[in-house]
Amino acid sequence: MRFPCSGPCLALCLAGTLALPAGAAELPRIVERDGRHALLVDGAPYLVLGGQAHNSSNYPAALPKVWAAIRDAHANTLEMPVAWEQIEPREGHFDFSWVDTLVAEARRNKVRLVLLWFGTWKNTGPAYAPAWVKLDNRRFPRMLDKDGKTSYCLSPFGEATLAADRNAFVALMAHLRRIDAGKRTVIMVQVENEVGTYGLARDHAPRARAAFEQPVPGAVLARQPPTAGRPAQGSWLEVYGDYAEQYFHTWAIASYIEEIAKAGRAVYDLPMFVNNALRDPGTPLLPATPWKGDFASGGPTWDVLGIYKAAAPHIDFAGPDIYMPESGKVGATLARFQTPDNALMVPEMGNAAGYARYVYQILGRGALGVAPFGIDYASYSNYPLGSKSTDRRMVAPFAAVYAAFAPMQRLWARWAFEGRTRGVAEGDDRAPQTLALDGWQAIVSFREFQFGERAWLKDRNDYPIGTDAPNGGVAIAQLGANEFVLVGQRARIRLSGLGANQGRMTMYARVEEGRFDAAGKWIMERNWNGDQTDYGLNLPAAPTVLKVTMGSVEQ
Ligand code: DGJ
């Protein structure tokens, strides 16, 4: 659909659309309880088993290769860009034909959508802004460094830029409301993409300089305490010292995003989030070091989530884009981004095989979901960030994990919201890991043969086929005092008693392999006993779901 519309005209168009269509069901939303979160879709917790398309697949002709990969992956959600340049190629003239095609095809493919608004910033740059924006540096200014040199990055102090981006975003949300409020195919919207600025901590143009001299807003102070030894109030420099420029730029970008998100939600109130090109997660107990050009200043990095919360209350969460393959960094990043006021959701992750095991860890932690990047058979590989393959070999490791979760996706999302789930991914050190459960603990070890103990092997360096690189993982949901659902691959799990079960003789009462059907009913396929349980529960290479009942007797 095409219609020319902007400014006051747009406001009038919207006024006529504010009532939701008759019969429209509950809008998706993110809820919090006891510091845990759920994404409610159609009124119930929803698990995003997602995939993100490549950057340039946001055109109808590219979709067949996207749907094929999404189908193969058993994904239930596609993350897809909507670029400002494509919906408003001429100022005030909107073209939503891409959005219409995408939404219609998503419905045919029975997949939900998360739309990614590539506006003022995409990976910090203005590449996806229309030519009339990115080529007009007077009206839509870029940032200046302290010597007055122009940066590549559009300034968050550009009033005309904000007005134009917001106008386009509002038009998009109004259009979504018109075409989708009754069906909710689109369940979330990411506002901008990996914002911040490389190589420059903040804008030095006159408006920005004046703002930098102003007192730090109280809302920011409440969330981002002053640097040790500095006054409780004052200008950015006075309060934050070496951190001042990064914090100020963060506040400026977050405030800009807030204006866009707030205006968009006023029209159509979908959950909204931002994503982050990570800075090193460091050591979780240590504070961040000041910015020194080592990440994009102004982005929602883990150290400034409080500033985003203060400045952008219409953004539900900031999600980490995980392209650091090291298990230690993945674990630390997940911990940094999962807080009582920040729901964990991984909107991007490398699509190399080694990342598939992290799905267990992420979903076990109770995340809203995860989406590897480049689940798309376009002939493009972003190696070394992701897989070298662009075909089924790339999708296969994720497809296997998603296939195991898919039948119980709604159950898993509910269990996660209830705090019943835990998860691990095999570490780079290949060492065993322990998961604390209620009354039990699970010791998860890797590279084990399914029969017997490692100590029995003549050659202690003898390992199962296919375990040269770490690829094991397990997620556990505790359904009752002694009842568990385990889903995982290439791992040995041993459950032992804790608390009231400690000191008692514990055993498996029943270990069923099977799956949940579409109605959430457990379908038992076989019962594990004998060799299959004598040496722990040894999950094979193919993701497997077990329903385990433990028992204990007095010694
Ligand atoms: C992160 C960005 O958000 C994506 O759009 C993409 O550019 C990847 N990096 C790299 O493929």
Coordinates of C-alpha atoms and ligand atoms in Angstrom, one line a residue:
M1 CA 0.0 0.0 0.0
R2 CA 1.3 3.5 -0.8
F3 CA 0.1 6.8 0.6
P4 CA 1.6 10.2 0.9
C5 CA 1.4 11.4 4.4
S6 CA 3.4 13.4 6.9
G7 CA 3.4 16.0 9.6
P8 CA -0.1 17.3 10.5
C9 CA -1.6 15.2 7.8
L10 CA -0.1 12.1 9.4
A11 CA -1.5 13.1 12.8
L12 CA -5.0 13.4 11.3
C13 CA -4.7 10.0 9.6
L14 CA -3.7 8.5 12.9
A15 CA -6.5 10.1 14.9
G16 CA -8.9 8.1 12.7
T17 CA -7.1 4.8 13.5
L18 CA -6.7 4.9 17.2
A19 CA -9.4 2.5 18.1
L20 CA -8.3 -1.1 17.7
P21 CA -10.3 -3.1 15.2
A22 CA -13.3 -5.0 16.6
G23 CA -12.3 -8.5 17.7
A24 CA -8.6 -7.5 18.1
A25 CA -7.1 -9.7 20.8
E26 CA -4.6 -8.8 23.5
L27 CA -1.5 -7.0 22.3
P28 CA 1.9 -8.6 23.0
R29 CA 3.5 -7.2 26.1
I30 CA 6.4 -7.9 28.4
V31 CA 5.5 -8.6 32.0
E32 CA 7.7 -9.0 35.1
R33 CA 7.2 -11.0 38.3
D34 CA 9.7 -11.5 41.1
G35 CA 12.5 -10.2 38.7
R36 CA 11.6 -12.7 36.0
H37 CA 10.1 -11.8 32.7
A38 CA 7.8 -13.2 30.0
L39 CA 6.8 -12.0 26.6
L40 CA 3.0 -12.5 26.4
V41 CA 1.7 -13.2 23.0
D42 CA -2.1 -13.9 22.7
G43 CA -2.1 -13.6 26.4
A44 CA 0.4 -16.4 27.3
P45 CA 4.2 -16.6 27.7
Y46 CA 5.9 -17.0 24.3
L47 CA 9.3 -18.4 23.6
V48 CA 11.2 -16.7 20.7
L49 CA 12.9 -19.5 18.8
G50 CA 14.1 -16.9 16.3
G51 CA 16.3 -16.3 13.3
Q52 CA 17.4 -13.0 11.9
A53 CA 17.6 -12.5 8.2
H54 CA 20.6 -10.9 6.5
N55 CA 20.7 -7.1 6.3
S56 CA 19.7 -6.9 2.6
S57 CA 17.0 -9.5 2.6
N58 CA 14.3 -6.9 3.4
Y59 CA 12.8 -7.1 -0.1
P60 CA 10.1 -9.4 -1.4
A61 CA 12.3 -11.1 -3.9
A62 CA 14.7 -12.2 -1.1
L63 CA 12.0 -13.8 1.0
P64 CA 11.9 -17.3 -0.5
K65 CA 15.4 -17.9 0.7
V66 CA 14.6 -16.6 4.1
W67 CA 11.4 -18.7 4.6
A68 CA 13.3 -21.8 3.5
A69 CA 15.9 -21.3 6.2
I70 CA 13.4 -20.3 8.9
R71 CA 11.4 -23.4 8.1
D72 CA 14.4 -25.7 8.2
A73 CA 15.4 -24.1 11.5
H74 CA 12.1 -24.9 13.1
A75 CA 12.0 -21.2 14.1
N76 CA 8.8 -19.6 15.2
T77 CA 9.9 -16.0 14.8
L78 CA 11.7 -14.1 12.1
E79 CA 13.5 -10.9 12.8
M80 CA 13.5 -8.7 9.8
P81 CA 14.6 -5.1 9.0
V82 CA 12.3 -2.4 7.8
A83 CA 14.5 0.3 6.5
W84 CA 13.6 4.0 6.7
E85 CA 15.0 4.4 3.1
Q86 CA 12.5 1.9 1.8
I87 CA 9.3 3.2 3.5
E88 CA 10.0 6.9 2.9
P89 CA 12.3 7.1 -0.2
R90 CA 10.9 10.7 -0.8
E91 CA 10.2 12.9 2.2
G92 CA 6.5 12.5 3.2
H93 CA 5.8 9.8 0.6
F94 CA 5.4 6.4 2.3
D95 CA 5.5 3.0 0.7
F96 CA 4.6 0.1 2.9
S97 CA 4.4 -2.5 0.2
W98 CA 7.4 -4.3 1.8
V99 CA 5.7 -4.5 5.2
D100 CA 2.5 -5.7 3.6
T101 CA 4.3 -8.5 1.7
L102 CA 6.3 -9.5 4.8
V103 CA 3.4 -9.7 7.1
A104 CA 1.2 -11.6 4.6
E105 CA 4.0 -14.1 3.9
A106 CA 4.8 -14.5 7.6
R107 CA 1.2 -15.5 8.2
R108 CA 1.3 -18.0 5.4
N109 CA 4.5 -19.4 6.9
K110 CA 2.9 -19.4 10.4
V111 CA 5.8 -17.4 11.8
R112 CA 5.7 -14.3 14.0
L113 CA 7.7 -11.2 13.2
V114 CA 10.0 -9.0 15.1
L115 CA 10.6 -5.9 13.0
L116 CA 14.0 -4.1 13.2
W117 CA 13.7 -0.3 12.6
F118 CA 16.8 0.6 10.6
G119 CA 16.5 4.4 10.9
T120 CA 18.9 7.1 12.0
W121 CA 21.4 4.4 13.2
K122 CA 22.2 1.0 11.8
N123 CA 25.4 -0.4 13.4
T124 CA 25.9 3.3 14.4
G125 CA 25.9 4.6 10.8
P126 CA 23.2 6.3 8.7
A127 CA 23.3 3.8 5.8
Y128 CA 19.6 2.9 6.0
A129 CA 18.4 6.5 6.4
P130 CA 16.9 7.8 3.1
A131 CA 19.3 9.7 0.8
W132 CA 17.4 12.9 1.5
V133 CA 18.5 12.5 5.1
K134 CA 22.0 11.1 4.9
L135 CA 23.1 13.4 2.2
D136 CA 21.9 16.6 3.8
N137 CA 24.4 17.4 6.5
R138 CA 23.0 20.8 7.2
R139 CA 19.5 19.8 8.0
F140 CA 20.5 16.4 9.5
P141 CA 23.9 17.1 11.1
R142 CA 26.5 14.6 11.9
M143 CA 28.4 14.7 15.2
L144 CA 31.5 16.9 15.4
D145 CA 34.7 16.0 17.3
K146 CA 36.4 18.5 19.6
D147 CA 38.3 20.1 16.7
G148 CA 35.1 20.5 14.7
K149 CA 35.7 17.6 12.3
T150 CA 32.6 15.8 11.1
S151 CA 32.0 12.3 12.2
Y152 CA 30.2 9.6 10.0
C153 CA 27.5 9.3 12.7
L154 CA 24.3 11.4 12.8
S155 CA 24.0 13.5 15.9
P156 CA 21.4 12.7 18.6
F157 CA 21.1 16.5 18.9
G158 CA 19.8 16.9 15.4
E159 CA 16.2 18.1 16.0
A160 CA 15.2 17.8 12.4
T161 CA 16.6 14.3 12.3
L162 CA 14.7 13.2 15.3
A163 CA 11.5 14.8 14.0
A164 CA 11.9 13.0 10.6
D165 CA 12.8 9.6 12.1
R166 CA 10.0 9.8 14.6
N167 CA 7.5 10.8 11.8
A168 CA 8.5 7.8 9.7
F169 CA 8.4 5.4 12.7
V170 CA 5.0 6.6 13.7
A171 CA 3.8 6.1 10.2
L172 CA 5.2 2.5 10.3
M173 CA 3.5 1.8 13.6
A174 CA 0.2 3.3 12.4
H175 CA 0.4 1.1 9.3
L176 CA 1.1 -2.0 11.4
R177 CA -1.8 -1.2 13.6
R178 CA -4.0 -1.0 10.5
I179 CA -2.9 -4.3 9.0
D180 CA -2.0 -6.4 12.0
A181 CA -3.8 -5.3 15.2
G182 CA -6.3 -8.1 14.7
K183 CA -3.7 -10.8 14.1
R184 CA -0.6 -9.8 16.0
T185 CA 1.8 -11.3 13.5
V186 CA 4.3 -8.6 14.5
I187 CA 5.1 -9.2 18.2
M188 CA 7.9 -6.7 18.9
V189 CA 9.9 -3.9 17.3
Q190 CA 13.5 -3.1 17.7
V191 CA 14.1 0.7 17.6
E192 CA 17.3 1.5 15.6
N193 CA 20.1 -1.1 15.4
E194 CA 23.3 -1.2 17.4
V195 CA 23.4 2.4 18.2
G196 CA 26.4 4.4 19.5
T197 CA 29.4 5.9 17.9
Y198 CA 32.8 4.4 17.1
G199 CA 35.9 6.6 17.5
L200 CA 34.2 9.5 19.2
A201 CA 32.8 9.6 22.7
R202 CA 30.3 12.3 22.2
D203 CA 29.1 15.2 20.0
H204 CA 30.9 18.5 20.3
A205 CA 28.5 20.7 18.2
P206 CA 27.2 23.8 20.0
R207 CA 23.9 22.3 21.2
A208 CA 25.6 19.2 22.5
R209 CA 28.3 21.3 24.2
A210 CA 25.7 23.3 26.0
A211 CA 23.8 20.2 27.1
F212 CA 27.1 18.7 28.4
E213 CA 27.4 21.7 30.8
Q214 CA 23.9 21.1 32.2
P215 CA 23.3 19.2 35.5
V216 CA 22.9 15.5 35.1
P217 CA 19.1 14.8 35.2
G218 CA 17.9 13.3 38.5
A219 CA 16.4 10.2 36.8
V220 CA 19.9 9.4 35.5
L221 CA 21.5 10.0 38.9
A222 CA 19.0 7.7 40.4
R223 CA 20.0 4.8 38.1
Q224 CA 23.7 5.5 37.4
P225 CA 25.4 6.6 40.7
P226 CA 28.2 9.2 40.6
T227 CA 31.7 7.9 40.1
A228 CA 33.4 7.2 43.5
G229 CA 34.6 10.3 45.2
R230 CA 32.6 12.7 43.0
P231 CA 29.7 15.0 44.0
A232 CA 26.2 13.6 44.1
Q233 CA 25.0 16.3 41.7
G234 CA 26.4 18.6 39.1
S235 CA 27.4 18.6 35.4
W236 CA 28.3 15.4 33.6
L237 CA 32.0 16.0 34.1
E238 CA 31.6 16.9 37.8
V239 CA 29.6 13.8 38.6
Y240 CA 31.1 11.2 36.3
G241 CA 34.7 12.4 35.6
D242 CA 36.4 10.0 33.2
Y243 CA 33.0 8.4 32.4
A244 CA 31.3 11.7 31.7
E245 CA 31.5 11.7 27.9
Q246 CA 30.3 8.2 27.3
Y247 CA 27.5 8.6 29.9
F248 CA 26.4 11.9 28.4
H249 CA 26.3 10.4 24.8
T250 CA 24.4 7.4 26.1
W251 CA 21.9 9.7 27.7
A252 CA 21.6 11.7 24.4
I253 CA 21.0 8.6 22.2
A254 CA 18.7 6.9 24.7
S255 CA 16.6 10.1 25.0
Y256 CA 16.4 10.3 21.2
I257 CA 15.3 6.7 21.0
E258 CA 12.8 7.3 23.8
E259 CA 11.1 10.1 21.7
I260 CA 10.8 7.7 18.8
A261 CA 9.6 4.7 20.8
K262 CA 7.1 6.8 22.9
A263 CA 5.5 8.3 19.8
G264 CA 5.3 4.9 18.1
R265 CA 3.8 3.2 21.1
A266 CA 1.2 6.0 21.5
V267 CA -0.1 4.8 18.1
Y268 CA 0.4 1.1 18.4
D269 CA 1.7 -0.2 21.7
L270 CA 4.0 -3.2 20.8
P271 CA 6.9 -4.2 23.0
M272 CA 10.1 -2.3 21.9
F273 CA 13.7 -3.0 22.6
V274 CA 17.2 -1.9 21.6
N275 CA 20.2 -4.2 20.8
N276 CA 23.8 -3.8 21.6
A277 CA 27.2 -4.3 19.9
L278 CA 28.9 -5.6 23.0
R279 CA 31.8 -4.2 24.9
D280 CA 33.8 -6.9 26.7
P281 CA 31.8 -8.2 29.6
G282 CA 34.8 -8.1 31.9
T283 CA 34.6 -9.7 35.2
P284 CA 31.1 -9.5 36.6
L285 CA 32.1 -8.3 40.0
L286 CA 34.3 -5.4 38.7
P287 CA 33.0 -2.0 37.5
A288 CA 33.6 -1.0 33.8
T289 CA 36.6 1.0 32.8
P290 CA 36.1 4.4 31.1
W291 CA 35.6 4.4 27.3
K292 CA 38.8 4.5 25.4
G293 CA 37.7 3.8 21.9
D294 CA 37.2 0.1 22.6
F295 CA 33.4 0.0 21.8
A296 CA 30.7 2.2 20.5
S297 CA 30.1 5.0 22.9
G298 CA 26.4 5.7 23.6
G299 CA 25.1 2.2 22.9
P300 CA 23.3 0.2 25.5
T301 CA 26.4 -1.6 26.8
W302 CA 26.0 -3.5 30.1
D303 CA 27.7 -0.7 32.1
V304 CA 25.1 1.9 31.1
L305 CA 21.8 0.0 31.1
G306 CA 20.7 2.2 34.0
I307 CA 21.0 5.3 31.8
Y308 CA 18.8 3.6 29.2
K309 CA 16.3 2.7 31.8
A310 CA 16.2 6.3 33.0
A311 CA 16.1 8.0 29.6
A312 CA 14.1 5.5 27.6
P313 CA 11.2 4.1 29.7
H314 CA 9.3 3.1 26.5
I315 CA 12.1 0.6 25.7
D316 CA 11.3 -2.7 27.4
F317 CA 14.8 -4.1 27.4
A318 CA 18.3 -3.9 25.9
G319 CA 19.5 -7.2 24.4
P320 CA 23.1 -8.3 23.7
D321 CA 24.1 -9.2 20.2
I322 CA 26.5 -12.1 20.9
Y323 CA 29.4 -12.5 18.5
M324 CA 32.0 -13.3 21.1
P325 CA 32.2 -17.1 20.8
E326 CA 34.1 -17.7 24.1
S327 CA 32.0 -19.5 26.6
G328 CA 33.2 -17.3 29.5
K329 CA 32.3 -14.1 27.7
V330 CA 28.9 -15.5 26.7
G331 CA 28.1 -16.4 30.3
A332 CA 29.3 -13.1 31.6
T333 CA 27.3 -11.2 29.0
L334 CA 24.1 -13.1 29.7
A335 CA 24.6 -12.3 33.4
R336 CA 25.1 -8.6 32.7
F337 CA 22.0 -8.2 30.6
Q338 CA 19.6 -10.2 32.8
T339 CA 18.6 -8.1 35.7
P340 CA 15.3 -7.6 37.5
D341 CA 14.5 -4.6 35.3
N342 CA 16.0 -5.9 32.1
A343 CA 14.5 -9.0 30.5
L344 CA 17.0 -11.2 28.8
M345 CA 16.5 -11.7 25.1
V346 CA 19.3 -12.3 22.6
P347 CA 18.3 -10.6 19.5
E348 CA 21.4 -11.6 17.6
M349 CA 24.0 -14.3 17.9
G350 CA 26.5 -15.8 15.5
N351 CA 25.2 -18.6 13.3
A352 CA 28.4 -20.7 13.5
A353 CA 27.8 -24.2 14.8
G354 CA 29.6 -23.4 18.1
Y355 CA 26.8 -21.0 19.1
A356 CA 24.0 -23.6 19.0
R357 CA 24.9 -25.0 22.4
Y358 CA 24.3 -21.6 23.9
V359 CA 20.6 -21.9 23.1
Y360 CA 20.3 -24.3 26.1
Q361 CA 22.1 -21.8 28.4
I362 CA 20.0 -18.9 27.2
L363 CA 16.6 -20.6 27.4
G364 CA 17.6 -22.3 30.6
R365 CA 18.3 -18.9 32.1
G366 CA 14.7 -17.9 31.4
A367 CA 15.3 -15.6 28.4
L368 CA 12.4 -14.4 26.3
G369 CA 14.2 -16.0 23.4
V370 CA 17.1 -16.0 21.0
A371 CA 17.8 -15.4 17.3
P372 CA 20.9 -16.4 15.5
F373 CA 21.8 -13.9 12.8
G374 CA 21.8 -14.9 9.1
I375 CA 19.2 -17.7 9.2
D376 CA 18.7 -17.0 5.5
Y377 CA 19.9 -18.9 2.4
A378 CA 21.0 -15.7 0.7
S379 CA 24.5 -16.4 -0.7
Y380 CA 26.2 -14.5 2.0
S381 CA 28.3 -15.5 5.0
N382 CA 29.5 -13.1 7.7
Y383 CA 32.3 -15.4 8.7
P384 CA 34.3 -15.1 10.9
L385 CA 31.4 -13.8 13.0
G386 CA 29.2 -16.7 11.8
S387 CA 29.2 -19.8 9.7
K388 CA 31.1 -20.2 6.5
S389 CA 28.2 -22.1 5.1
T390 CA 25.1 -20.4 3.6
D391 CA 23.0 -23.5 3.2
R392 CA 21.4 -26.2 5.4
R393 CA 24.8 -27.0 7.0
M394 CA 24.6 -23.5 8.6
V395 CA 21.0 -24.0 9.9
A396 CA 21.3 -27.6 11.0
P397 CA 22.9 -27.2 14.5
F398 CA 20.2 -24.7 15.5
A399 CA 17.4 -26.6 13.8
A400 CA 18.1 -29.6 15.9
V401 CA 17.9 -27.7 19.1
Y402 CA 14.8 -25.7 18.1
A403 CA 13.1 -28.9 17.0
A404 CA 13.5 -30.2 20.5
F405 CA 12.1 -27.1 22.1
A406 CA 9.4 -26.3 19.5
P407 CA 6.7 -28.7 20.7
M408 CA 7.0 -27.4 24.3
Q409 CA 7.7 -23.8 23.5
R410 CA 4.7 -22.4 25.3
L411 CA 5.3 -24.7 28.2
W412 CA 8.9 -23.8 28.4
A413 CA 8.1 -20.0 28.3
R414 CA 5.7 -20.5 31.2
W415 CA 8.2 -22.6 33.2
A416 CA 10.9 -20.0 32.7
F417 CA 8.6 -17.2 33.9
E418 CA 7.8 -19.3 37.0
G419 CA 11.6 -19.6 37.7
R420 CA 11.7 -23.4 37.1
T421 CA 14.4 -23.5 34.4
R422 CA 18.2 -23.7 34.3
G423 CA 20.7 -24.2 31.6
V424 CA 24.3 -24.8 30.7
A425 CA 26.4 -24.8 27.6
E426 CA 29.6 -26.8 27.4
G427 CA 32.5 -24.5 28.3
D428 CA 35.6 -24.0 26.2
D429 CA 37.4 -25.7 29.1
R430 CA 35.1 -28.8 28.6
A431 CA 34.8 -29.0 32.4
P432 CA 31.8 -30.3 34.3
Q433 CA 29.3 -27.8 35.6
T434 CA 26.7 -27.9 38.4
L435 CA 23.2 -26.7 38.3
A436 CA 21.4 -26.1 41.6
L437 CA 17.8 -27.2 41.6
D438 CA 15.2 -27.3 44.4
G439 CA 16.2 -30.3 46.6
W440 CA 18.6 -31.6 43.9
Q441 CA 21.6 -30.7 41.9
A442 CA 22.6 -31.7 38.4
I443 CA 26.2 -32.3 37.6
V444 CA 26.6 -32.0 33.8
S445 CA 29.8 -33.3 32.2
F446 CA 30.9 -33.5 28.6
R447 CA 32.9 -35.6 26.2
E448 CA 31.8 -38.7 28.1
F449 CA 31.1 -42.0 26.4
Q450 CA 27.6 -43.2 27.2
F451 CA 28.7 -46.4 28.9
G452 CA 31.1 -46.5 31.8
E453 CA 33.5 -44.1 33.4
R454 CA 36.4 -42.2 31.9
A455 CA 38.8 -43.8 34.5
W456 CA 38.1 -47.2 33.0
L457 CA 39.5 -46.2 29.6
K458 CA 43.0 -47.5 28.6
D459 CA 43.5 -44.3 26.7
R460 CA 42.4 -41.3 28.8
N461 CA 42.5 -39.1 25.7
D462 CA 39.9 -41.2 23.9
Y463 CA 36.8 -39.1 23.2
P464 CA 33.4 -39.7 21.5
I465 CA 33.3 -38.9 17.8
G466 CA 32.1 -35.4 17.0
T467 CA 33.3 -33.8 20.3
D468 CA 36.5 -32.1 19.1
A469 CA 34.8 -28.7 19.6
P470 CA 32.5 -27.9 22.5
N471 CA 28.9 -28.6 21.4
G472 CA 27.1 -30.0 24.4
G473 CA 24.3 -28.3 26.4
V474 CA 21.4 -29.0 28.7
A475 CA 18.4 -27.1 29.9
I476 CA 16.3 -28.4 32.8
A477 CA 12.9 -27.5 34.0
Q478 CA 11.9 -28.6 37.5
L479 CA 8.1 -29.3 37.4
G480 CA 7.7 -30.6 40.9
A481 CA 9.7 -31.6 43.9
N482 CA 11.2 -34.7 42.2
E483 CA 10.1 -34.2 38.6
F484 CA 12.2 -32.7 35.8
V485 CA 12.1 -32.1 32.0
L486 CA 15.6 -32.3 30.5
V487 CA 16.5 -31.2 27.0
G488 CA 20.0 -31.4 25.7
Q489 CA 22.7 -32.9 23.6
R490 CA 26.1 -34.4 24.1
A491 CA 26.1 -34.3 27.9
R492 CA 26.0 -36.6 30.9
I493 CA 23.7 -35.5 33.7
R494 CA 23.9 -36.9 37.2
L495 CA 21.2 -35.8 39.7
S496 CA 22.0 -36.0 43.3
G497 CA 20.2 -34.9 46.5
L498 CA 20.4 -31.5 48.1
G499 CA 18.7 -30.2 51.2
A500 CA 16.0 -32.6 52.4
N501 CA 17.3 -35.2 49.9
Q502 CA 20.9 -35.0 51.1
G503 CA 22.1 -38.1 52.9
R504 CA 19.3 -40.2 51.5
M505 CA 19.8 -42.9 48.9
T506 CA 18.6 -41.3 45.7
M507 CA 17.7 -43.0 42.4
Y508 CA 15.7 -42.6 39.2
A509 CA 12.1 -43.6 39.8
R510 CA 11.4 -43.2 36.1
V511 CA 13.3 -41.8 33.0
E512 CA 11.1 -41.4 30.0
E513 CA 12.3 -40.3 26.6
G514 CA 9.6 -38.6 24.6
R515 CA 8.1 -35.3 23.6
F516 CA 5.2 -33.0 24.3
D517 CA 2.3 -32.9 21.8
A518 CA 0.7 -29.7 20.5
A519 CA -1.7 -29.7 23.5
G520 CA 1.1 -29.9 26.0
K521 CA 0.6 -33.6 26.8
W522 CA 3.6 -35.7 27.4
I523 CA 4.0 -38.5 24.9
M524 CA 6.3 -41.3 26.2
E525 CA 8.4 -43.0 23.6
R526 CA 10.5 -45.3 25.7
N527 CA 11.7 -45.8 29.2
W528 CA 15.4 -45.5 30.0
N529 CA 16.8 -48.1 32.4
G530 CA 19.8 -50.4 32.7
D531 CA 22.7 -49.3 30.6
Q532 CA 20.9 -46.1 29.7
T533 CA 20.8 -44.9 33.3
D534 CA 23.7 -46.7 35.0
Y535 CA 26.2 -44.0 34.2
G536 CA 24.1 -40.9 34.4
L537 CA 21.7 -39.7 31.8
N538 CA 23.8 -39.6 28.6
L539 CA 22.2 -37.4 26.0
P540 CA 23.3 -38.2 22.5
A541 CA 24.4 -35.9 19.7
A542 CA 20.7 -35.4 18.6
P543 CA 18.8 -33.2 21.1
T544 CA 16.7 -35.4 23.3
V545 CA 13.9 -34.7 25.7
L546 CA 13.6 -36.7 28.9
K547 CA 11.0 -36.6 31.7
V548 CA 12.7 -37.7 34.8
T549 CA 11.2 -38.6 38.2
M550 CA 13.6 -38.9 41.0
G551 CA 13.1 -40.8 44.2
S552 CA 14.9 -41.2 47.5
V553 CA 14.9 -43.6 50.5
E554 CA 16.4 -43.5 53.9
Q555 CA 19.9 -45.1 54.1
Ligands
DGJ1 C1 25.4 -6.9 14.0 C2 24.3 -6.1 13.3 O1 23.3 -5.7 14.2 C3 23.8 -6.8 12.1 O2 22.9 -6.1 11.5 C4 24.9 -7.3 11.2 O3 25.5 -6.2 10.7 C5 25.9 -8.1 12.0 N1 26.4 -7.4 13.1 C6 27.1 -8.6 11.2 O4 26.7 -9.5 10.3

